[in-house]
Each structure stands twice: as structure tokens, then as C-alpha cells.
Short mmCIF file of N, CA and C in Angstrom, two decimals:
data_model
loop_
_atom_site.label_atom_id
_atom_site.label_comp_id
_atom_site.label_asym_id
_atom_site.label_seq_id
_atom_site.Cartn_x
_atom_site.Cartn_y
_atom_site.Cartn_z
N UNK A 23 3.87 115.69 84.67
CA UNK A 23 5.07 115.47 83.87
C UNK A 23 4.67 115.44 82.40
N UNK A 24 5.38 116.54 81.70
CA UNK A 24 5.17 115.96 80.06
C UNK A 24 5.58 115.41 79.40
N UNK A 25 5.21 114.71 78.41
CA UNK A 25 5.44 113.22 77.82
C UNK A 25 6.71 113.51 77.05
N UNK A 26 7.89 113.32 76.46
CA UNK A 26 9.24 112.44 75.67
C UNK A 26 8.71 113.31 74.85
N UNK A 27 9.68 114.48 73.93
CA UNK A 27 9.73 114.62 72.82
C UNK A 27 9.93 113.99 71.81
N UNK A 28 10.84 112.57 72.16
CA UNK A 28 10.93 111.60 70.92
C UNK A 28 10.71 110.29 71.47
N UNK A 29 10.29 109.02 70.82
CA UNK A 29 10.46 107.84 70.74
C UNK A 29 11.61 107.20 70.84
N UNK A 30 11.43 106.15 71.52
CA UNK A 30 12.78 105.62 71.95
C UNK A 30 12.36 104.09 71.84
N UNK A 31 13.03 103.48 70.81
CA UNK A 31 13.11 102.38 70.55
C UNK A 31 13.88 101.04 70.68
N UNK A 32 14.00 100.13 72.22
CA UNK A 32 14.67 99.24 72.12
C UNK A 32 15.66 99.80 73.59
N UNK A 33 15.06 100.02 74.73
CA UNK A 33 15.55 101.46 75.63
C UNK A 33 16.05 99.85 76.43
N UNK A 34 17.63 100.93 76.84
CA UNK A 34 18.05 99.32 77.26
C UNK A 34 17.28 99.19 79.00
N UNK A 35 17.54 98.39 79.37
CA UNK A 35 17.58 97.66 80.94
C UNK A 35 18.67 98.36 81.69
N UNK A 36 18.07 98.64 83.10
CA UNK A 36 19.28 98.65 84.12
C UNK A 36 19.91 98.31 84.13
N UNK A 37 20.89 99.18 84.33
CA UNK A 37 22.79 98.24 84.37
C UNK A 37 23.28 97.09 82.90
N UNK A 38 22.43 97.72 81.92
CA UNK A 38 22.91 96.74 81.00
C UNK A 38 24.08 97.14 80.61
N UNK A 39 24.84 96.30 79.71
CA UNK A 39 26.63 96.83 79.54
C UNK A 39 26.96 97.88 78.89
N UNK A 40 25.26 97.40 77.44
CA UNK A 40 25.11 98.81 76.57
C UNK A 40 24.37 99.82 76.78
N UNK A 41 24.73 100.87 77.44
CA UNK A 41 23.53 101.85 78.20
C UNK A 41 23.67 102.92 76.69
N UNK A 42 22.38 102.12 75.80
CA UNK A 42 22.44 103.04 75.25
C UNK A 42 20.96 102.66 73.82
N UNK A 43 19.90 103.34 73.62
CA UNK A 43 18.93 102.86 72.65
C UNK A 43 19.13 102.02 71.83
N UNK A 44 18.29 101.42 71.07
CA UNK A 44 18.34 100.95 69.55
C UNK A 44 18.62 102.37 68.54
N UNK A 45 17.63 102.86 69.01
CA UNK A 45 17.04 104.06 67.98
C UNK A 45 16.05 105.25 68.56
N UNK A 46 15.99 106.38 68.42
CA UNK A 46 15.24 107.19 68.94
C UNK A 46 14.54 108.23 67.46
N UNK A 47 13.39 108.30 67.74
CA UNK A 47 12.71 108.81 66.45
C UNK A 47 12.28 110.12 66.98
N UNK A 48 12.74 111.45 66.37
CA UNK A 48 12.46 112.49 66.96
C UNK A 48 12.36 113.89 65.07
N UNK A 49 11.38 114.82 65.45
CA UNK A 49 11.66 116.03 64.73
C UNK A 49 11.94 115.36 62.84
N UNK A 50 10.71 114.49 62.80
CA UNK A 50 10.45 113.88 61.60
C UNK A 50 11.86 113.15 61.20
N UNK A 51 12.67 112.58 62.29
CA UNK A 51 14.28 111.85 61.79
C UNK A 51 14.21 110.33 62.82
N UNK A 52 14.61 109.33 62.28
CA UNK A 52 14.97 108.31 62.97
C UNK A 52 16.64 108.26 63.12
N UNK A 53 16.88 108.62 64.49
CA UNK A 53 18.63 108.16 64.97
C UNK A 53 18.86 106.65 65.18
N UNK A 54 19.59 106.39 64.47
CA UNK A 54 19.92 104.74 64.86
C UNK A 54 21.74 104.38 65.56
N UNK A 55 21.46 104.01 66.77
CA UNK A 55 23.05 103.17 66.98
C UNK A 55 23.46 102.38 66.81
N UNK A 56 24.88 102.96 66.86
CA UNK A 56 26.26 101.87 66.19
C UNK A 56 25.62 100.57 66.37
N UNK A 57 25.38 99.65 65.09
CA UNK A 57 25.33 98.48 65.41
C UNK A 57 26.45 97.44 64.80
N UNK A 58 26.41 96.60 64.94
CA UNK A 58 27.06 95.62 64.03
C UNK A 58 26.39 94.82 64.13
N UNK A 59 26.84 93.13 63.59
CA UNK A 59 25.77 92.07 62.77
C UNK A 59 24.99 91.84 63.80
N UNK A 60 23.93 91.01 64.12
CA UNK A 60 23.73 90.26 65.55
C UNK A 60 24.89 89.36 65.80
N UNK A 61 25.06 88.67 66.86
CA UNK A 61 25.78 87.77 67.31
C UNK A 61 25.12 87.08 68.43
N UNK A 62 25.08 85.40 68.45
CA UNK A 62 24.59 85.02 69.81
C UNK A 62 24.20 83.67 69.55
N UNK A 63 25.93 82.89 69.85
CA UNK A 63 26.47 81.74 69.44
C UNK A 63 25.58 80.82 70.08
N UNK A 64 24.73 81.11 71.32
CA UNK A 64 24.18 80.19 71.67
C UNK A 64 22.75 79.82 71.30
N UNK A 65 22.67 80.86 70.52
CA UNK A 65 21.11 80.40 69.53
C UNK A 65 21.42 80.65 68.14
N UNK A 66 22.97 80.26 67.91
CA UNK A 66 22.60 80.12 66.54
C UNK A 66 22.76 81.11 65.63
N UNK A 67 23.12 82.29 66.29
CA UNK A 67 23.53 83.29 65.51
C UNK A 67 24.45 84.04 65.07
N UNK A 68 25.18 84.40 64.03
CA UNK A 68 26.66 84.74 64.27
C UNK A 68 26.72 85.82 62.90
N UNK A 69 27.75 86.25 63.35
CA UNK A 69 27.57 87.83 62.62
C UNK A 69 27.77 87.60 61.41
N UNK A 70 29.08 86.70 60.81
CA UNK A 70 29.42 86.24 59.83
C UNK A 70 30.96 86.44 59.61
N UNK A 71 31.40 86.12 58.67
CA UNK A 71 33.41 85.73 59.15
C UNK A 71 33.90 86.84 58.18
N UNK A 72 33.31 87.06 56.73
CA UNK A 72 33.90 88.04 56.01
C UNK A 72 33.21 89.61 56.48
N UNK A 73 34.00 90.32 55.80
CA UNK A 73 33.59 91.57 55.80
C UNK A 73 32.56 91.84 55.27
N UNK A 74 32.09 91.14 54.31
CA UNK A 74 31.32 91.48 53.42
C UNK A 74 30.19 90.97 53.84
N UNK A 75 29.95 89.84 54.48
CA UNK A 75 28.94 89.05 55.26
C UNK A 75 28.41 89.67 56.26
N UNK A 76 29.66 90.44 56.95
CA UNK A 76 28.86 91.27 58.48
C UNK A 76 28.68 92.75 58.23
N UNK A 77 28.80 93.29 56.67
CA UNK A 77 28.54 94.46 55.92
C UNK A 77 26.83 93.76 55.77
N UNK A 78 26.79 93.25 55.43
CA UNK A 78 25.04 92.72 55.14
C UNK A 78 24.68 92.30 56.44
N UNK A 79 25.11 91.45 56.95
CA UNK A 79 24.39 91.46 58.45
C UNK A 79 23.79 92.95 59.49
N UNK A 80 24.89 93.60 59.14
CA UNK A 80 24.55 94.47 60.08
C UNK A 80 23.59 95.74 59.49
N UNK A 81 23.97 95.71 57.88
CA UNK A 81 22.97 96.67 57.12
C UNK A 81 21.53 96.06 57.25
N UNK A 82 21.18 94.60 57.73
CA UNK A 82 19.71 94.24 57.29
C UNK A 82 19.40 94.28 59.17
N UNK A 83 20.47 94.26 59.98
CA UNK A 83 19.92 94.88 61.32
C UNK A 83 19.56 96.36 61.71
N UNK A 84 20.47 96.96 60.79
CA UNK A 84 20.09 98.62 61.01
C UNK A 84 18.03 98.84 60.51
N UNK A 85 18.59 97.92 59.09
CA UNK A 85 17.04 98.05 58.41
C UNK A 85 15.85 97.85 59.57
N UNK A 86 16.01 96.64 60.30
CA UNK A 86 15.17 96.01 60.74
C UNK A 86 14.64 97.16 61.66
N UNK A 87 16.04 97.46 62.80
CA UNK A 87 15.54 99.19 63.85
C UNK A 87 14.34 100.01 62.75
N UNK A 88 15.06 100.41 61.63
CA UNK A 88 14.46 101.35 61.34
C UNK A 88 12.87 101.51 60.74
N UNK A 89 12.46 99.99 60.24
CA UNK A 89 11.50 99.71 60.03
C UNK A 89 10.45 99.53 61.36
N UNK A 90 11.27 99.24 62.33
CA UNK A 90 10.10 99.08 63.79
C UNK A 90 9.84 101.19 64.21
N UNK A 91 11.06 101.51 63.78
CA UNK A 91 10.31 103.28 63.70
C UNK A 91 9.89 103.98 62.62
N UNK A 92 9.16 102.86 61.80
CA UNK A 92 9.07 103.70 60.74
C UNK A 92 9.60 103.98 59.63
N UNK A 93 10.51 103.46 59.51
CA UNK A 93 11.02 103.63 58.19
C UNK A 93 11.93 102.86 57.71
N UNK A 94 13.12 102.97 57.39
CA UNK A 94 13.86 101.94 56.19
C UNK A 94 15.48 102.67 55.62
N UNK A 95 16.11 101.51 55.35
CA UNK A 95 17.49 101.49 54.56
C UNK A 95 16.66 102.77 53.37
N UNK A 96 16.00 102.66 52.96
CA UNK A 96 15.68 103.65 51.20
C UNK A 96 15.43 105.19 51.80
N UNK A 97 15.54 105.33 53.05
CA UNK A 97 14.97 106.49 53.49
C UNK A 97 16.16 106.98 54.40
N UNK A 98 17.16 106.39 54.61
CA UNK A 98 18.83 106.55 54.83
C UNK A 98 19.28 108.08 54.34
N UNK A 99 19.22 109.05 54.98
CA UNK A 99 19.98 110.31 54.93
C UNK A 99 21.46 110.37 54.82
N UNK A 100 21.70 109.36 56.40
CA UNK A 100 23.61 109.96 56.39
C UNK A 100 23.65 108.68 56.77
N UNK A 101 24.63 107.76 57.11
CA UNK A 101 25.19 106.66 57.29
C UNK A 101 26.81 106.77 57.81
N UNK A 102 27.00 106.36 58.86
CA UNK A 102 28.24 106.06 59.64
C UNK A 102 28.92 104.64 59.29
N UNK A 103 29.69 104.67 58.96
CA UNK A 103 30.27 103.09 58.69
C UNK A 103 32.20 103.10 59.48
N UNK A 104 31.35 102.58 60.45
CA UNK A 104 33.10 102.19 61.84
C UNK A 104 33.62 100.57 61.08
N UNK A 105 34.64 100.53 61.04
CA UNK A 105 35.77 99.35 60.59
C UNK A 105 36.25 99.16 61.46
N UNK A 106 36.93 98.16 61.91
CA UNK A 106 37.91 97.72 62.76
C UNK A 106 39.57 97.70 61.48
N UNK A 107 39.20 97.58 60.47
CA UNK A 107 40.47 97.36 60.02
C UNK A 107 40.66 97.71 58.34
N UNK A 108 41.20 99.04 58.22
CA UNK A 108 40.99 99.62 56.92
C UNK A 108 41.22 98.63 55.90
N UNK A 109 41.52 97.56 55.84
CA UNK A 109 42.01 96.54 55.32
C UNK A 109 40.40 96.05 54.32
N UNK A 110 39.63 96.31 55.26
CA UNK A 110 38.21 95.60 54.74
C UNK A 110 37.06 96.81 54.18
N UNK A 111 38.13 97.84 53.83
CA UNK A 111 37.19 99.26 53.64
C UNK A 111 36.70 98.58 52.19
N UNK A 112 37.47 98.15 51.08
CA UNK A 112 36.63 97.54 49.37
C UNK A 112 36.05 96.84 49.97
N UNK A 113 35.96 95.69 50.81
CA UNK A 113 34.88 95.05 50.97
C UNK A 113 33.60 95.35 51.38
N UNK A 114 33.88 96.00 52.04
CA UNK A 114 32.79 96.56 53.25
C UNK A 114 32.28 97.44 51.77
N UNK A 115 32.49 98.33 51.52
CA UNK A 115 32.08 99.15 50.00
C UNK A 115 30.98 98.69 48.88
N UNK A 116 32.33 97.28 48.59
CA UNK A 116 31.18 96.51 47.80
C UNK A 116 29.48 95.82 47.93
N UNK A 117 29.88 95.60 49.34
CA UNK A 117 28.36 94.76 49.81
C UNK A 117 27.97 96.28 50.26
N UNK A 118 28.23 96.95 50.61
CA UNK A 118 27.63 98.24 51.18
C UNK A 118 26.43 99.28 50.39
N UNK A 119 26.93 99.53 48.74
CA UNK A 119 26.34 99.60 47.86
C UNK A 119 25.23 99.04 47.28
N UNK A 120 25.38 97.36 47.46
CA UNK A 120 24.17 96.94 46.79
C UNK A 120 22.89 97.26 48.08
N UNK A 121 22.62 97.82 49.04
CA UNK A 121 22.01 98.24 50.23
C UNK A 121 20.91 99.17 49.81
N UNK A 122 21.74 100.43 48.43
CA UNK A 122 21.36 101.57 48.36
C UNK A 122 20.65 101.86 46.88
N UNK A 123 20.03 100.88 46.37
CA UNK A 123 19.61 100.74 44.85
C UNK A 123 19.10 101.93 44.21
N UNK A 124 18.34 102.89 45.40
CA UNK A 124 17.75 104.26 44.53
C UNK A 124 18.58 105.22 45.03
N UNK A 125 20.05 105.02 45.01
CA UNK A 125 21.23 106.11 46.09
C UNK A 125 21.76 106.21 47.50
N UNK A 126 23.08 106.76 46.96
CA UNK A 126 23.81 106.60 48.32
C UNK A 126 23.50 107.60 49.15
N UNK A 127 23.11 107.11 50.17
CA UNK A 127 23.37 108.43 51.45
C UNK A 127 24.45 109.15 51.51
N UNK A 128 24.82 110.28 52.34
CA UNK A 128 26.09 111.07 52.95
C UNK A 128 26.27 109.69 53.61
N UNK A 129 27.57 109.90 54.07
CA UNK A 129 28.56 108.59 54.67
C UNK A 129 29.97 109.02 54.79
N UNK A 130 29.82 108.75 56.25
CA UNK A 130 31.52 108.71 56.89
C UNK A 130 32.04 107.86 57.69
N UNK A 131 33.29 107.37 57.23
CA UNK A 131 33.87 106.25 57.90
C UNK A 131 34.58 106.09 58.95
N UNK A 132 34.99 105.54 59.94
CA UNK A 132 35.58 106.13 61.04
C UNK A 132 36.27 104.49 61.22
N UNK A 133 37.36 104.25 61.66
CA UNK A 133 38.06 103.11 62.46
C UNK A 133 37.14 103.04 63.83
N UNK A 134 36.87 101.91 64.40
CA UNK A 134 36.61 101.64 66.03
C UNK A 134 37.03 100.74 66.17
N UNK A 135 37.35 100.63 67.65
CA UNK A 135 38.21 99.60 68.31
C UNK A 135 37.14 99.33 69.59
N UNK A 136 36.26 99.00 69.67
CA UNK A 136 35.18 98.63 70.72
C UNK A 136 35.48 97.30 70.84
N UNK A 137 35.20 96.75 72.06
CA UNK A 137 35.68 95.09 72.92
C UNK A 137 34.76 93.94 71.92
N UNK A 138 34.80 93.99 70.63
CA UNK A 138 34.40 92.83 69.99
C UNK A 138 34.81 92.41 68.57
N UNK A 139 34.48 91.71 68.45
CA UNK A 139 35.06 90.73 67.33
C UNK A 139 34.21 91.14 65.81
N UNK A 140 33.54 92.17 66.14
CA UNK A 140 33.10 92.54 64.60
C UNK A 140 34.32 93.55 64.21
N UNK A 141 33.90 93.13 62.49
CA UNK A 141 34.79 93.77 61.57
C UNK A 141 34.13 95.18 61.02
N UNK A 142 32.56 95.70 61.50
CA UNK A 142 32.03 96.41 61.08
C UNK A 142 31.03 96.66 61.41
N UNK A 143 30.48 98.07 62.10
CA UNK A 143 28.82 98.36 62.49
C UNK A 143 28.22 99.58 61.60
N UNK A 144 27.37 99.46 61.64
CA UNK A 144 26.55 101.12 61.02
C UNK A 144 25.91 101.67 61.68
N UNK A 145 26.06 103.00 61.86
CA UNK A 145 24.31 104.42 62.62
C UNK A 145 24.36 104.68 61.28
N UNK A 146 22.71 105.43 61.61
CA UNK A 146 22.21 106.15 60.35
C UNK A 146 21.44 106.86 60.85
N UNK A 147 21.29 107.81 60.07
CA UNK A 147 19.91 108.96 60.39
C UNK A 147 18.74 108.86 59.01
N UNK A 148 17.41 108.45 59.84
CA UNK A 148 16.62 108.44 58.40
C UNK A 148 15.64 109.41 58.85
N UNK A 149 14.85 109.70 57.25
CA UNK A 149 13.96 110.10 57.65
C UNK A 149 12.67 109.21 58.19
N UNK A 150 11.67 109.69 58.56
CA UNK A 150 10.67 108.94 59.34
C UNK A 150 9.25 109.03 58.59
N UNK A 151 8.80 107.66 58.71
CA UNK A 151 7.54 107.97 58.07
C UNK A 151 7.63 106.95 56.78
N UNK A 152 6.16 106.40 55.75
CA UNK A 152 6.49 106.03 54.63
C UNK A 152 7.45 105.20 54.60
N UNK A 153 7.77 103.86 55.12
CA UNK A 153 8.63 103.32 55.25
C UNK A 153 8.43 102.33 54.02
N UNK A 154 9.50 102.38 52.95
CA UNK A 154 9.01 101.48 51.67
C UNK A 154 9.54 99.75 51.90
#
């Protein structure tokens, strides 16, 4: 058998609910999925209540994926940003920006309605490698 053309980072468990990677690093690019903030009331963790709070939560969780493959928010190509509620698109904007200090990636926004209580997740595609 020959080995995985790409890396797969964070590969879920059987029958888990989310059948689906952290991140897969392939063809000098890191793919990252939809995430939103962490959450996980019973240790303490919670995504955060504003928009703007779970705009940074979930941008310093994308970071975190992308740094375990290699790379980083500064190395951000394209960026997906799902809302639950166009209502929080300036917010989400404002904290979204300060993310990107040497430039914005491509970025497209999309509404989702997925079974949870976040106001906001991000994918991204980076490049790989040199992670600053």
C-alpha cells in the first residue's frame, strides 16, 4: 500500500458526530475546517458571547491548526468566514482585521445555520512551511 499523499491533522474517531479533519496539508497548501471558537463548558471553556470575542476565538483556533501543520494566520491565502447572522458581519470585520497585520487574504462570506450556538467559524487555505 502507498503512503497518503497529504497529511491529515486531527483525523476524527469512529462514529464521531464530526466526521471530518482538523486540517489536511497537501501540494505545498494547508486546508483547514470550518471551525468556530472552542467551546466546552465543562472545563471551562466557552467560545465567547460577542461577535467579536468568538471572531478572535476562533481566528486564534484556526491559527493554532495551522501552526501544528506548519504554518500560520500570516501565511493565510483565502479565508472563509460563515455567520450565523448578517447582523454581526461589522463586527466580525472589525476583530477580523486586526488578525491580518501584513494583509488581507481573499475572503468569502457565507451565512451557516449548523446545530450550534456560535455566531461565527473560519476555513482557510495556507500556504505551508516557514511558519512565522
Amino acid at each position: 500500500m502507498s503512503e497518503a499523499p497529504f497529511d491529515i491533522f486531527g483525523h476524527p474517531s469512529a462514529g464521531e458526530a464530526r466526521p471530518f479533519s482538523r486540517a489536511t496539508r497537501a501540494g505545498g497548501l494547508v486546508f483547514v475546517s470550518g471551525h468556530s471558537a472552542p467551546h466546552d463548558p465543562a472545563n471551562g471553556v466557552h467560545r465567547g458571547e460577542t461577535a467579536a470575542e468568538q471572531t478572535r476565538n476562533a481566528l486564534g483556533m484556526v491559527d493554532r491548526i495551522l501552526r501544528e501543520a506548519g504554518s500560520s494566520l500570516d501565511r493565510a491565502a483565502q479565508v472563509t468566514m460563515l455567520i450565523t447572522d448578517p447582523a454581526d458581519y461589522a463586527e466580525c470585520n472589525a476583530e477580523y482585521v486586526k488578525h491580518f497585520p501584513n494583509g488581507l487574504p481573499a475572503r468569502h462570506t457565507a451565512r451557516f445555520g449548523v446545530p450550534t450556538e456560535a455566531k461565527v467559524a473560519f476555513a482557510c487555505i495556507a500556504l505551508a512551511g516557514d511558519a512565522a
